[in-house]
Amino acid sequence: MFWKYTLFETKLLIFNRKNWVLGLLLLLFFIVYFGHFSDSEQVSLKMQKDEESYVIDSILNQFPESQQKTSEGEEIYQNLLEQSSLINYQKFYLQKKQYDDYIANGLKLNDLRLRVIELEHQGIPEYLVKPKEEIMKEEALLTYIRDNELPLQPDPIVANEFLIFALQAVSGLIFFTFVLVMGSELLVYEQRNRTVVNGFPISFMSKMNSKAIIYFLFICIVLVVSVVAGGWNATNQSSLGDFSYPVLIFNNGSYEAISTIQYLLYVIGALALITLVILYLAILLTMIFHNAYATILIGLSFFFISDFFLILGMDAPIFHVMKFISITNVLSGDLSISLHNPEVDYGYAIIGLLLMLIALITIIYTINKARYVRK
């Protein structure tokens, strides 16, 4: 009977035009977003090295002569001269596509920058000193490329880079709203056509699980198709890029590099779990308020509730789990910084979302059981 009910719900989903419109909008987003991505200023390796060269020249030109007379000042000055030389060599190697030499010089450059920080950058304005966190990020990227013998990717306008930026744009409020709107009417037919639905002799939770599974599969299919279509469009307009190229993620309190394909799988896998969380949240809100619009509005308020408490100067860790819905912010480490919690990484977020899913299912079951006992 469960499968008959599932087939019945599948037909309702298929004939619901709202779901197809929402799916089409997500598909169009991934296709159209490439225009914005390609028009926005993406920093190439050449642009990055030109900027670094300009900064080093500025530091050398304003480095105080009195500072050079001290032993530490002289070491810093010579350090800066060597940095300038390494950056110029990197620009040359980049032009000649001698990527191994570029990486070797980049690793030496990072060692010199860390030494400047150890010497407390005497004679150098703090705003011109590259932060240690940025140095370690670049170290992780260069080391990954060297160890995996990968070629550099000087041009960022390629499909693999586009998909990273597109998923970062979708993750969070856009995806939350998309799933919430799609799931806001999960119980509408149930409430309006009780006679028809009661003809299926299965439990309430079985019905809810059936609905969640159907919509979960539909949304996952739409998401995967949208990502593939967006990547195909980007490849036709630029090039495919290298999906083994590294992407930085925040993990265990530090940054590490993983391949682009691994990053995409992390994000899509997390979005699948997030889809289930939002669908069960929509079911719970519809059970309580019996209105699709109320479900959407109150659901959106839950998304912003953590920010609301932060504005008031209050910390509410129990609501931090809603921020995990912005999974790309978790992976980048931005959420860890904003929450002042170094434990917030991908694994931490996945556990939090799983606990939230279990809590939502438990609450739905408890409310239904309480209503059944009253009857």
Short mmCIF file of C-alpha atoms in Angstrom, two decimals:
data_model
loop_
_atom_site.label_atom_id
_atom_site.label_comp_id
_atom_site.label_asym_id
_atom_site.label_seq_id
_atom_site.Cartn_x
_atom_site.Cartn_y
_atom_site.Cartn_z
CA MET A 1 0.00 0.00 0.00
CA PHE A 2 2.93 2.31 0.69
CA TRP A 3 4.08 2.05 -2.92
CA LYS A 4 0.55 2.64 -4.23
CA TYR A 5 0.37 5.79 -2.14
CA THR A 6 3.83 6.80 -3.36
CA LEU A 7 2.68 6.34 -6.96
CA PHE A 8 -0.39 8.44 -6.20
CA GLU A 9 1.76 11.23 -4.73
CA THR A 10 4.17 11.02 -7.68
CA LYS A 11 1.29 11.70 -10.08
CA LEU A 12 0.26 14.72 -7.99
CA LEU A 13 3.81 16.06 -8.17
CA ILE A 14 4.08 15.49 -11.92
CA PHE A 15 0.82 17.31 -12.64
CA ASN A 16 1.68 20.22 -10.33
CA ARG A 17 2.84 22.98 -12.69
CA LYS A 18 4.35 25.01 -9.84
CA ASN A 19 7.00 22.34 -9.28
CA TRP A 20 8.02 22.34 -12.94
CA VAL A 21 8.19 26.13 -13.04
CA LEU A 22 10.45 26.15 -9.97
CA GLY A 23 12.62 23.43 -11.48
CA LEU A 24 12.89 25.39 -14.73
CA LEU A 25 13.90 28.53 -12.81
CA LEU A 26 16.74 26.65 -11.09
CA LEU A 27 17.88 25.25 -14.45
CA LEU A 28 17.82 28.72 -16.05
CA PHE A 29 19.78 30.15 -13.12
CA PHE A 30 22.73 27.84 -13.77
CA ILE A 31 22.63 28.56 -17.49
CA VAL A 32 22.16 32.34 -17.28
CA TYR A 33 24.54 32.86 -14.33
CA PHE A 34 27.56 32.18 -16.56
CA GLY A 35 26.97 35.56 -18.24
CA HIS A 36 27.31 37.32 -14.89
CA PHE A 37 30.29 35.16 -13.92
CA SER A 38 32.21 35.86 -17.13
CA ASP A 39 31.43 39.61 -17.03
CA SER A 40 32.54 40.00 -13.40
CA GLU A 41 36.19 40.63 -12.71
CA GLN A 42 37.85 37.29 -12.04
CA VAL A 43 41.42 37.52 -10.77
CA SER A 44 43.80 35.57 -13.00
CA LEU A 45 47.24 34.45 -11.83
CA LYS A 46 48.85 37.17 -13.94
CA MET A 47 46.68 39.86 -12.34
CA GLN A 48 47.49 38.46 -8.91
CA LYS A 49 51.25 38.56 -9.55
CA ASP A 50 51.07 42.07 -11.02
CA GLU A 51 49.33 43.25 -7.86
CA GLU A 52 51.88 41.52 -5.62
CA SER A 53 54.74 43.09 -7.59
CA TYR A 54 53.19 46.53 -7.19
CA VAL A 55 52.79 46.05 -3.42
CA ILE A 56 56.41 44.91 -2.97
CA ASP A 57 57.70 47.88 -4.98
CA SER A 58 55.58 50.22 -2.83
CA ILE A 59 57.01 48.72 0.37
CA LEU A 60 60.60 48.97 -0.88
CA ASN A 61 60.12 52.60 -1.96
CA GLN A 62 58.85 53.69 1.45
CA PHE A 63 60.99 51.42 3.63
CA PRO A 64 62.69 53.77 6.14
CA GLU A 65 66.49 54.06 5.82
CA SER A 66 66.84 54.25 9.58
CA GLN A 67 65.21 50.83 9.82
CA GLN A 68 67.80 49.32 7.46
CA LYS A 69 70.57 50.14 9.94
CA THR A 70 69.20 47.61 12.44
CA SER A 71 69.93 43.90 12.04
CA GLU A 72 66.25 42.96 11.84
CA GLY A 73 65.50 45.86 9.50
CA GLU A 74 68.31 44.83 7.17
CA GLU A 75 67.03 41.24 7.14
CA ILE A 76 63.54 42.40 6.29
CA TYR A 77 64.85 44.67 3.51
CA GLN A 78 66.87 41.86 1.95
CA ASN A 79 63.86 39.59 2.39
CA LEU A 80 61.72 42.06 0.42
CA LEU A 81 64.29 42.28 -2.37
CA GLU A 82 64.28 38.49 -2.67
CA GLN A 83 60.46 38.47 -2.66
CA SER A 84 60.45 40.99 -5.51
CA SER A 85 62.87 38.83 -7.49
CA LEU A 86 60.80 35.65 -6.93
CA ILE A 87 57.57 37.37 -8.01
CA ASN A 88 59.20 38.65 -11.20
CA TYR A 89 60.50 35.16 -11.93
CA GLN A 90 56.99 33.79 -11.33
CA LYS A 91 55.59 36.22 -13.90
CA PHE A 92 58.23 35.00 -16.36
CA TYR A 93 57.55 31.31 -15.64
CA LEU A 94 53.82 31.91 -15.98
CA GLN A 95 54.31 33.44 -19.40
CA LYS A 96 56.56 30.56 -20.50
CA LYS A 97 54.22 27.97 -18.91
CA GLN A 98 57.03 26.63 -16.73
CA TYR A 99 54.61 25.74 -13.98
CA ASP A 100 56.97 23.63 -11.86
CA ASP A 101 59.35 26.57 -11.49
CA TYR A 102 56.43 28.88 -10.77
CA ILE A 103 55.28 26.64 -7.90
CA ALA A 104 58.81 26.21 -6.49
CA ASN A 105 59.26 29.98 -6.39
CA GLY A 106 55.81 30.39 -4.87
CA LEU A 107 56.67 28.08 -1.98
CA LYS A 108 59.94 29.98 -1.36
CA LEU A 109 57.97 33.23 -1.48
CA ASN A 110 55.60 31.99 1.21
CA ASP A 111 58.54 31.09 3.49
CA LEU A 112 59.89 34.63 3.11
CA ARG A 113 56.49 36.15 3.87
CA LEU A 114 56.15 34.06 7.02
CA ARG A 115 59.63 35.19 8.10
CA VAL A 116 58.54 38.84 7.74
CA ILE A 117 55.60 38.13 10.04
CA GLU A 118 57.93 36.45 12.57
CA LEU A 119 60.03 39.66 12.57
CA GLU A 120 56.82 41.65 13.26
CA HIS A 121 57.09 43.35 9.83
CA GLN A 122 59.21 46.20 11.21
CA GLY A 123 59.19 49.19 8.84
CA ILE A 124 56.23 47.80 6.85
CA PRO A 125 52.67 49.15 7.32
CA GLU A 126 50.40 46.37 8.55
CA TYR A 127 47.90 46.84 5.71
CA LEU A 128 50.65 45.94 3.21
CA VAL A 129 51.59 42.71 4.98
CA LYS A 130 49.93 39.59 3.59
CA PRO A 131 48.00 37.91 6.45
CA LYS A 132 49.32 34.56 7.68
CA GLU A 133 45.96 32.93 6.92
CA GLU A 134 46.22 33.96 3.23
CA ILE A 135 49.80 32.69 3.07
CA MET A 136 48.77 29.29 4.46
CA LYS A 137 45.91 29.08 1.96
CA GLU A 138 48.28 29.66 -0.94
CA GLU A 139 50.73 27.18 0.56
CA ALA A 140 48.03 24.49 0.64
CA LEU A 141 47.05 25.16 -2.99
CA LEU A 142 50.61 25.15 -4.35
CA THR A 143 51.55 22.05 -2.37
CA TYR A 144 48.49 20.18 -3.66
CA ILE A 145 49.26 21.15 -7.28
CA ARG A 146 52.90 20.10 -6.87
CA ASP A 147 52.17 16.80 -5.12
CA ASN A 148 49.52 15.83 -7.68
CA GLU A 149 51.63 17.04 -10.64
CA LEU A 150 48.84 19.25 -11.97
CA PRO A 151 49.25 22.06 -14.50
CA LEU A 152 48.34 25.56 -13.36
CA GLN A 153 45.01 27.04 -14.44
CA PRO A 154 45.91 30.68 -15.24
CA ASP A 155 42.48 31.59 -16.67
CA PRO A 156 39.63 31.41 -14.11
CA ILE A 157 36.86 31.72 -16.74
CA VAL A 158 36.37 27.97 -17.21
CA ALA A 159 33.55 25.53 -16.44
CA ASN A 160 35.03 23.99 -13.28
CA GLU A 161 35.56 27.45 -11.71
CA PHE A 162 32.09 28.56 -12.84
CA LEU A 163 30.36 25.63 -11.13
CA ILE A 164 32.10 26.48 -7.85
CA PHE A 165 30.87 30.08 -8.01
CA ALA A 166 27.38 29.05 -9.18
CA LEU A 167 26.91 26.63 -6.28
CA GLN A 168 28.19 29.28 -3.88
CA ALA A 169 25.54 31.65 -5.25
CA VAL A 170 22.73 29.06 -4.94
CA SER A 171 23.72 27.70 -1.54
CA GLY A 172 21.95 29.39 1.32
CA LEU A 173 18.89 31.60 0.95
CA ILE A 174 18.18 30.84 -2.73
CA PHE A 175 18.19 27.07 -2.29
CA PHE A 176 16.36 27.30 1.04
CA THR A 177 13.58 29.38 -0.54
CA PHE A 178 13.42 27.09 -3.59
CA VAL A 179 12.89 23.94 -1.52
CA LEU A 180 10.62 25.65 1.02
CA VAL A 181 8.28 27.00 -1.68
CA MET A 182 8.22 23.60 -3.38
CA GLY A 183 7.44 21.85 -0.09
CA SER A 184 4.95 24.41 1.20
CA GLU A 185 2.00 22.54 -0.34
CA LEU A 186 2.98 19.03 0.69
CA LEU A 187 -0.09 18.72 2.91
CA VAL A 188 -2.53 20.83 0.88
CA TYR A 189 -4.07 17.90 -1.01
CA GLU A 190 -4.05 15.91 2.23
CA GLN A 191 -6.08 18.63 3.99
CA ARG A 192 -8.47 19.43 1.14
CA ASN A 193 -9.27 15.87 0.04
CA ARG A 194 -9.40 13.89 3.25
CA THR A 195 -11.90 11.38 1.84
CA VAL A 196 -9.61 10.37 -1.04
CA VAL A 197 -6.44 10.28 1.07
CA ASN A 198 -8.08 8.30 3.88
CA GLY A 199 -8.70 5.57 1.31
CA PHE A 200 -5.06 4.58 1.74
CA PRO A 201 -4.79 2.55 4.96
CA ILE A 202 -1.26 3.58 5.91
CA SER A 203 0.01 5.58 8.86
CA PHE A 204 0.45 9.34 8.85
CA MET A 205 4.25 9.08 9.14
CA SER A 206 4.38 6.67 6.20
CA LYS A 207 2.48 9.23 4.14
CA MET A 208 4.84 12.03 5.21
CA ASN A 209 7.91 9.92 4.46
CA SER A 210 6.48 9.05 1.05
CA LYS A 211 5.93 12.72 0.23
CA ALA A 212 9.41 13.66 1.44
CA ILE A 213 11.07 10.89 -0.61
CA ILE A 214 9.25 11.86 -3.82
CA TYR A 215 10.03 15.57 -3.52
CA PHE A 216 13.57 14.80 -2.41
CA LEU A 217 14.22 12.72 -5.54
CA PHE A 218 12.59 15.33 -7.78
CA ILE A 219 14.66 18.20 -6.33
CA CYS A 220 17.91 16.19 -6.47
CA ILE A 221 17.28 15.31 -10.12
CA VAL A 222 16.54 18.96 -10.95
CA LEU A 223 19.68 20.07 -9.09
CA VAL A 224 21.96 17.57 -10.84
CA VAL A 225 20.46 18.35 -14.27
CA SER A 226 20.89 22.08 -13.59
CA VAL A 227 24.54 21.65 -12.59
CA VAL A 228 25.27 19.51 -15.66
CA ALA A 229 23.45 21.96 -17.97
CA GLY A 230 25.30 24.90 -16.42
CA GLY A 231 28.64 23.15 -16.83
CA TRP A 232 27.84 22.22 -20.43
CA ASN A 233 26.88 25.81 -21.26
CA ALA A 234 30.05 27.15 -19.61
CA THR A 235 32.18 24.63 -21.53
CA ASN A 236 30.65 25.71 -24.84
CA GLN A 237 31.28 29.39 -24.09
CA SER A 238 34.78 28.98 -22.63
CA SER A 239 36.42 25.63 -21.86
CA LEU A 240 35.93 22.68 -19.54
CA GLY A 241 38.85 23.40 -17.21
CA ASP A 242 40.44 20.83 -14.94
CA PHE A 243 38.15 19.19 -12.39
CA SER A 244 41.17 17.81 -10.54
CA TYR A 245 42.30 21.39 -9.85
CA PRO A 246 42.35 22.22 -6.12
CA VAL A 247 39.78 24.15 -4.10
CA LEU A 248 40.44 25.28 -0.54
CA ILE A 249 38.12 24.17 2.27
CA PHE A 250 38.17 24.78 6.01
CA ASN A 251 38.66 21.54 7.93
CA ASN A 252 39.68 20.78 11.53
CA GLY A 253 40.59 24.41 12.24
CA SER A 254 42.84 24.85 9.19
CA TYR A 255 42.65 25.02 5.40
CA GLU A 256 43.28 22.12 3.08
CA ALA A 257 43.01 21.64 -0.67
CA ILE A 258 40.74 19.12 -2.37
CA SER A 259 39.95 18.55 -6.04
CA THR A 260 37.15 20.47 -7.75
CA ILE A 261 35.15 17.28 -8.37
CA GLN A 262 35.43 16.37 -4.68
CA TYR A 263 34.28 19.87 -3.72
CA LEU A 264 31.27 19.63 -6.04
CA LEU A 265 30.35 16.22 -4.58
CA TYR A 266 30.63 17.64 -1.06
CA VAL A 267 28.31 20.53 -1.90
CA ILE A 268 25.74 18.48 -3.83
CA GLY A 269 25.73 15.77 -1.13
CA ALA A 270 25.15 18.40 1.57
CA LEU A 271 22.41 20.06 -0.51
CA ALA A 272 20.67 16.67 -0.72
CA LEU A 273 20.66 16.40 3.09
CA ILE A 274 19.57 20.05 3.37
CA THR A 275 16.68 19.27 1.01
CA LEU A 276 15.37 16.63 3.42
CA VAL A 277 15.73 19.00 6.38
CA ILE A 278 13.77 21.77 4.63
CA LEU A 279 11.05 19.38 3.40
CA TYR A 280 10.41 18.05 6.91
CA LEU A 281 10.51 21.63 8.24
CA ALA A 282 7.84 22.53 5.65
CA ILE A 283 5.73 19.53 6.74
CA LEU A 284 5.99 20.57 10.39
CA LEU A 285 5.06 24.20 9.71
CA THR A 286 2.13 23.18 7.50
CA MET A 287 0.86 20.84 10.22
CA ILE A 288 0.88 23.72 12.69
CA PHE A 289 -0.34 26.63 10.56
CA HIS A 290 -2.35 24.87 7.79
CA ASN A 291 -1.32 27.54 5.29
CA ALA A 292 1.30 27.46 2.52
CA TYR A 293 2.04 31.19 2.75
CA ALA A 294 2.53 31.00 6.52
CA THR A 295 4.86 28.04 5.99
CA ILE A 296 7.03 30.07 3.60
CA LEU A 297 7.12 33.25 5.71
CA ILE A 298 7.77 31.51 9.03
CA GLY A 299 10.30 29.19 7.40
CA LEU A 300 12.22 32.19 6.05
CA SER A 301 12.16 33.79 9.50
CA PHE A 302 13.85 30.64 10.87
CA PHE A 303 16.62 31.09 8.30
CA PHE A 304 17.37 34.60 9.61
CA ILE A 305 16.74 33.98 13.32
CA SER A 306 20.42 33.37 14.12
CA ASP A 307 21.35 36.71 12.49
CA PHE A 308 18.57 38.40 14.48
CA PHE A 309 20.04 37.20 17.79
CA LEU A 310 23.54 38.31 16.72
CA ILE A 311 22.20 41.81 15.94
CA LEU A 312 20.78 41.93 19.47
CA GLY A 313 24.19 40.96 20.81
CA MET A 314 23.00 37.54 21.92
CA ASP A 315 24.42 34.17 20.99
CA ALA A 316 21.93 31.37 20.33
CA PRO A 317 23.95 28.24 19.39
CA ILE A 318 20.77 26.18 19.01
CA PHE A 319 19.85 28.25 15.95
CA HIS A 320 23.31 28.08 14.37
CA VAL A 321 22.26 24.89 12.61
CA MET A 322 20.12 26.98 10.26
CA LYS A 323 23.30 28.71 9.08
CA PHE A 324 24.68 25.32 8.00
CA ILE A 325 22.18 25.49 5.12
CA SER A 326 24.71 27.87 3.52
CA ILE A 327 27.03 24.91 3.10
CA THR A 328 29.54 26.72 0.86
CA ASN A 329 30.08 29.26 3.66
CA VAL A 330 30.86 26.31 5.93
CA LEU A 331 33.37 24.91 3.45
CA SER A 332 35.08 28.28 2.91
CA GLY A 333 35.47 28.85 6.65
CA ASP A 334 33.50 32.12 6.52
CA LEU A 335 30.81 30.72 8.83
CA SER A 336 33.42 29.57 11.35
CA ILE A 337 34.83 33.09 11.44
CA SER A 338 31.43 34.79 11.74
CA LEU A 339 30.33 32.43 14.55
CA HIS A 340 33.74 32.59 16.25
CA ASN A 341 33.73 28.81 16.38
CA PRO A 342 36.75 26.99 14.85
CA GLU A 343 34.92 23.65 15.12
CA VAL A 344 32.44 24.59 12.39
CA ASP A 345 33.57 22.64 9.33
CA TYR A 346 31.90 20.27 6.86
CA GLY A 347 31.69 17.28 9.20
CA TYR A 348 30.40 19.44 12.06
CA ALA A 349 27.70 20.91 9.79
CA ILE A 350 26.60 17.51 8.46
CA ILE A 351 26.21 16.15 12.01
CA GLY A 352 24.23 19.26 12.98
CA LEU A 353 21.92 18.91 9.98
CA LEU A 354 21.37 15.19 10.67
CA LEU A 355 20.44 15.96 14.28
CA MET A 356 18.05 18.65 13.07
CA LEU A 357 16.46 16.19 10.64
CA ILE A 358 15.97 13.64 13.42
CA ALA A 359 14.53 16.34 15.70
CA LEU A 360 12.04 17.48 13.02
CA ILE A 361 10.84 13.93 12.33
CA THR A 362 10.48 13.31 16.08
CA ILE A 363 8.46 16.51 16.57
CA ILE A 364 6.19 15.68 13.61
CA TYR A 365 5.58 12.19 15.00
CA THR A 366 4.91 13.53 18.51
CA ILE A 367 2.42 16.18 17.33
CA ASN A 368 0.53 13.68 15.20
CA LYS A 369 0.48 11.16 18.07
CA ALA A 370 -0.84 13.78 20.46
CA ARG A 371 -3.61 14.75 18.05
CA TYR A 372 -4.52 11.08 17.52
CA VAL A 373 -4.75 10.51 21.32
CA ARG A 374 -7.06 13.52 21.73
CA LYS A 375 -9.42 12.07 19.14
#
